[in-house]
Tab-separated table of C-alpha atoms in Angstrom:
chain	number	residue	atom	x	y	z
Z	1131	GLU	CA	102.592	127.743	137.636
Z	1132	VAL	CA	104.947	124.881	136.826
Z	1133	GLN	CA	106.903	125.354	133.618
Z	1134	LEU	CA	109.790	123.563	131.945
Z	1135	VAL	CA	111.353	125.355	128.978
Z	1136	GLU	CA	114.032	123.580	126.967
Z	1137	SER	CA	116.520	125.343	124.719
Z	1138	GLY	CA	119.856	124.768	123.040
Z	1139	GLY	CA	118.840	122.396	120.278
Z	1140	ASP	CA	120.732	122.888	117.031
Z	1141	LEU	CA	122.289	121.260	113.981
Z	1142	VAL	CA	125.648	119.749	114.928
Z	1143	GLN	CA	128.159	117.599	113.068
Z	1144	PRO	CA	128.865	113.994	114.069
Z	1145	GLY	CA	131.452	113.932	116.811
Z	1146	GLY	CA	130.452	117.382	117.994
Z	1147	SER	CA	129.115	118.623	121.323
Z	1148	LEU	CA	126.008	120.457	122.450
Z	1149	ARG	CA	124.534	121.556	125.759
Z	1150	LEU	CA	120.797	121.595	126.284
Z	1151	SER	CA	119.113	123.689	128.974
Z	1152	CYS	CA	115.815	123.258	130.785
Z	1153	ALA	CA	114.716	126.324	132.744
Z	1154	ALA	CA	112.281	125.433	135.510
Z	1155	SER	CA	109.763	127.658	137.270
Z	1156	GLY	CA	107.085	127.045	139.863
Z	1157	PHE	CA	109.167	124.525	141.790
Z	1158	THR	CA	112.756	123.894	142.918
Z	1159	VAL	CA	114.788	121.551	140.710
Z	1160	SER	CA	117.072	120.535	143.573
Z	1161	SER	CA	114.116	119.164	145.534
Z	1162	ASN	CA	112.872	116.842	142.794
Z	1163	TYR	CA	114.158	114.288	140.353
Z	1164	MET	CA	114.725	115.680	136.873
Z	1165	ALA	CA	115.030	113.669	133.681
Z	1166	TRP	CA	115.713	113.919	129.957
Z	1167	VAL	CA	113.685	111.917	127.456
Z	1168	ARG	CA	114.164	111.955	123.685
Z	1169	GLN	CA	112.135	111.078	120.630
Z	1170	ALA	CA	113.773	110.396	117.293
Z	1171	PRO	CA	111.805	111.455	114.192
Z	1172	GLY	CA	108.852	109.127	113.705
Z	1173	LYS	CA	109.871	106.960	116.676
Z	1174	GLY	CA	108.775	106.397	120.248
Z	1175	LEU	CA	109.938	107.869	123.535
Z	1176	GLU	CA	113.338	106.921	124.966
Z	1177	TRP	CA	114.575	107.748	128.453
Z	1178	VAL	CA	118.043	109.347	128.444
Z	1179	SER	CA	119.053	110.294	131.985
Z	1180	THR	CA	117.841	111.159	135.474
Z	1181	ILE	CA	119.300	113.205	138.315
Z	1182	TYR	CA	117.793	112.703	141.756
Z	1183	SER	CA	117.364	115.230	144.520
Z	1184	GLY	CA	120.377	113.789	146.325
Z	1185	GLY	CA	122.539	114.281	143.237
Z	1186	ASN	CA	122.763	110.654	142.087
Z	1187	THR	CA	122.495	110.146	138.338
Z	1188	ASP	CA	121.489	107.358	135.957
Z	1189	TYR	CA	121.995	107.062	132.210
Z	1190	ALA	CA	120.658	104.920	129.406
Z	1191	ASP	CA	123.315	102.582	128.006
Z	1192	SER	CA	123.036	104.336	124.639
Z	1193	VAL	CA	124.413	107.602	126.060
Z	1194	LYS	CA	126.551	106.457	129.010
Z	1195	GLY	CA	130.013	107.982	128.873
Z	1196	ARG	CA	128.966	110.579	126.295
Z	1197	PHE	CA	126.182	112.564	127.992
Z	1198	THR	CA	126.234	114.268	131.407
Z	1199	ILE	CA	123.183	115.502	133.284
Z	1200	ILE	CA	123.884	118.610	135.358
Z	1201	ARG	CA	121.784	120.662	137.742
Z	1202	ASP	CA	122.406	124.336	138.552
Z	1203	ASN	CA	120.511	125.074	141.737
Z	1204	SER	CA	121.258	128.798	141.626
Z	1205	ARG	CA	119.649	129.118	138.200
Z	1206	ASN	CA	116.975	126.479	138.880
Z	1207	THR	CA	118.020	124.948	135.585
Z	1208	LEU	CA	118.764	121.457	134.320
Z	1209	TYR	CA	121.350	120.790	131.613
Z	1210	LEU	CA	122.335	117.925	129.363
Z	1211	GLN	CA	125.912	118.067	128.125
Z	1212	MET	CA	126.150	115.927	125.006
Z	1213	ASN	CA	129.555	114.943	123.593
Z	1214	SER	CA	130.653	112.648	120.771
Z	1215	LEU	CA	127.289	113.065	119.099
Z	1216	ARG	CA	126.108	110.496	116.557
Z	1217	GLY	CA	123.428	110.461	113.908
Z	1218	GLU	CA	121.247	108.279	116.103
Z	1219	ASP	CA	121.178	111.049	118.713
Z	1220	THR	CA	118.999	113.106	116.371
Z	1221	ALA	CA	115.772	113.675	118.276
Z	1222	VAL	CA	113.526	116.074	120.117
Z	1223	TYR	CA	114.786	116.216	123.693
Z	1224	TYR	CA	112.293	116.766	126.518
Z	1225	CYS	CA	113.028	117.501	130.155
Z	1226	ALA	CA	110.627	116.124	132.722
Z	1227	THR	CA	110.000	115.909	136.436
Z	1228	GLY	CA	107.423	114.639	138.894
Z	1229	LEU	CA	105.621	116.846	141.390
Z	1230	SER	CA	103.356	115.178	143.951
Z	1231	GLU	CA	103.577	112.093	141.707
Z	1232	VAL	CA	102.271	113.993	138.658
Z	1233	PRO	CA	104.677	113.981	135.676
Z	1234	TRP	CA	105.475	117.344	134.080
Z	1235	TRP	CA	107.144	117.661	130.684
Z	1236	GLY	CA	108.505	120.564	128.680
Z	1237	GLN	CA	107.809	121.261	125.017
Z	1238	GLY	CA	111.121	119.901	123.765
Z	1239	THR	CA	114.093	121.108	121.738
Z	1240	LEU	CA	115.302	119.575	118.469
Z	1241	VAL	CA	118.836	118.232	118.089
Z	1242	THR	CA	119.971	117.268	114.601
Z	1243	VAL	CA	123.279	115.472	114.145
Z	1244	SER	CA	124.334	115.567	110.525
Z	1245	SER	CA	127.226	116.587	108.306
E	271	GLN	CA	112.257	96.709	120.912
E	272	SER	CA	110.554	98.470	123.801
E	273	VAL	CA	110.689	97.115	127.350
E	274	LEU	CA	106.938	97.650	127.732
E	275	THR	CA	104.762	96.069	125.044
E	276	GLN	CA	101.816	97.905	123.515
E	277	PRO	CA	99.741	97.060	120.435
E	278	PRO	CA	100.893	99.178	117.481
E	279	SER	CA	97.362	100.321	116.706
E	280	VAL	CA	93.760	100.223	117.832
E	281	SER	CA	90.688	101.693	116.203
E	282	GLY	CA	87.072	102.361	116.956
E	283	ALA	CA	84.046	104.259	115.786
E	284	PRO	CA	82.997	107.516	117.429
E	285	GLY	CA	81.311	106.823	120.754
E	286	GLN	CA	82.878	103.386	121.144
E	287	ARG	CA	85.248	102.210	123.866
E	288	VAL	CA	88.798	101.100	123.143
E	289	THR	CA	91.500	99.753	125.424
E	290	ILE	CA	95.282	99.798	125.112
E	291	SER	CA	97.347	97.229	126.953
E	292	CYS	CA	100.847	97.730	128.342
E	293	THR	CA	102.691	94.553	129.280
E	294	GLY	CA	105.864	94.629	131.339
E	295	SER	CA	107.811	92.235	133.540
E	296	SER	CA	108.875	91.530	137.091
E	297	SER	CA	111.494	94.283	137.022
E	298	ASN	CA	109.106	97.092	136.148
E	299	VAL	CA	105.287	96.958	136.242
E	300	GLY	CA	105.278	93.606	138.035
E	301	ALA	CA	107.653	94.941	140.674
E	302	GLY	CA	105.049	97.470	141.721
E	303	PHE	CA	106.384	100.535	139.947
E	304	ASP	CA	103.755	103.020	138.886
E	305	VAL	CA	102.504	103.346	135.321
E	306	HIS	CA	101.793	106.654	133.602
E	307	TRP	CA	99.999	107.165	130.297
E	308	TYR	CA	100.618	109.914	127.744
E	309	GLN	CA	98.749	111.178	124.705
E	310	GLN	CA	100.720	112.723	121.848
E	311	HIS	CA	99.309	114.494	118.838
E	312	PRO	CA	101.635	114.980	115.848
E	313	GLY	CA	104.221	117.690	116.361
E	314	THR	CA	103.383	118.238	120.024
E	315	ALA	CA	104.871	117.183	123.355
E	316	PRO	CA	103.409	114.223	125.223
E	317	LYS	CA	100.521	115.131	127.532
E	318	VAL	CA	99.886	113.281	130.791
E	319	LEU	CA	96.565	111.423	130.657
E	320	ILE	CA	96.888	109.078	133.628
E	321	TYR	CA	99.455	109.135	136.438
E	322	VAL	CA	100.189	106.563	139.113
E	323	ASN	CA	98.162	103.843	137.412
E	324	ASN	CA	94.647	105.280	137.614
E	325	ASN	CA	94.720	109.005	138.424
E	326	ARG	CA	93.697	111.779	136.051
E	327	PRO	CA	95.317	115.241	136.182
E	328	SER	CA	92.895	118.125	136.349
E	329	GLY	CA	91.458	118.874	132.938
E	330	VAL	CA	91.601	115.312	131.613
E	331	PRO	CA	88.070	114.020	130.903
E	332	ASP	CA	86.801	111.021	132.862
E	333	ARG	CA	86.407	109.224	129.512
E	334	PHE	CA	90.037	108.227	130.099
E	335	SER	CA	90.747	105.635	132.775
E	336	GLY	CA	93.708	103.504	133.779
E	337	SER	CA	94.182	100.234	135.600
E	338	LYS	CA	97.034	97.977	136.602
E	339	SER	CA	97.259	94.335	137.572
E	340	GLY	CA	100.292	92.127	137.902
E	341	THR	CA	102.748	92.811	135.099
E	342	SER	CA	100.253	94.702	132.935
E	343	ALA	CA	98.410	97.997	132.781
E	344	SER	CA	95.612	99.258	130.582
E	345	LEU	CA	94.257	102.541	129.311
E	346	ALA	CA	90.586	102.728	128.389
E	347	ILE	CA	89.029	105.452	126.285
E	348	SER	CA	85.244	105.546	126.302
E	349	GLY	CA	82.985	107.684	124.152
E	350	LEU	CA	85.676	107.866	121.469
E	351	GLN	CA	85.968	111.305	119.821
E	352	ALA	CA	87.768	112.533	116.716
E	353	ASP	CA	90.318	114.424	118.835
E	354	ASP	CA	91.307	111.180	120.563
E	355	GLU	CA	93.122	110.197	117.376
E	356	ALA	CA	96.745	110.292	118.550
E	357	ASP	CA	99.646	108.174	119.778
E	358	TYR	CA	99.496	106.804	123.324
E	359	TYR	CA	102.468	105.707	125.432
E	360	CYS	CA	102.777	103.929	128.763
E	361	GLN	CA	105.727	104.555	131.062
E	362	SER	CA	107.141	102.907	134.159
E	363	TYR	CA	110.446	102.451	135.967
E	364	ASP	CA	112.716	99.436	135.598
E	365	SER	CA	114.878	98.320	138.514
E	366	SER	CA	117.270	96.369	136.296
E	367	LEU	CA	117.861	99.255	133.899
E	368	HIS	CA	117.776	101.883	136.663
E	369	GLY	CA	115.663	104.150	134.526
E	370	TRP	CA	112.342	104.902	132.942
E	371	VAL	CA	110.934	102.525	130.356
E	372	PHE	CA	108.291	103.222	127.742
E	373	GLY	CA	105.958	101.243	125.565
E	374	GLY	CA	106.474	101.481	121.833
E	375	GLY	CA	103.325	103.542	121.439
E	376	THR	CA	99.822	102.805	120.177
E	377	LYS	CA	98.190	104.756	117.386
E	378	VAL	CA	94.490	105.243	117.986
E	379	THR	CA	92.398	105.735	114.869
E	380	VAL	CA	88.830	106.996	114.996
E	381	LEU	CA	86.958	105.399	112.123
């Protein structure tokens, strides 16, 4: 069964760092594209970053230079390293992938950036 | 402002049919990139309703259907039920932004 389980969300001060994890099961992360999507409280969905099977990465302009998407093939896990966090980064962060063209999403983890 | 445009809200009585439009441009929907649709109830993760324009994952009732033409896509919900009251989002890929793009979301209200 395909599962994506996010973890690592927490309360962090502005300017701080946090690393989110997305543990995958039922498929191999290195063979598929993997993405992070976020949703600020009461707002819509916003794409954050994608890593492709070949290792190429893309980032939304709002996080470029601050966030890094990382894939650990040995752990079959996706990460999002978030630095220089701002209040506007407060959101539920979801990891997602596509298997045989069907999107799969995790349940999300909450990141709160506040002093 | 979202790259894909959806109406903020639609409503209908139980049993009626409602449609939600998703309008993009030549760099996303109009370029041939696939459109997916999600349903989201409050406090829960988005659930895939339609993938690749008009396909339903197993378990999604055939009351939900999707279509795509030109720079737009649509989600239709027939036989509206109380549990259909939720937020709905369309998603595609944009070649100019090199990433996924979403609609702003449509709140469906069952009267």
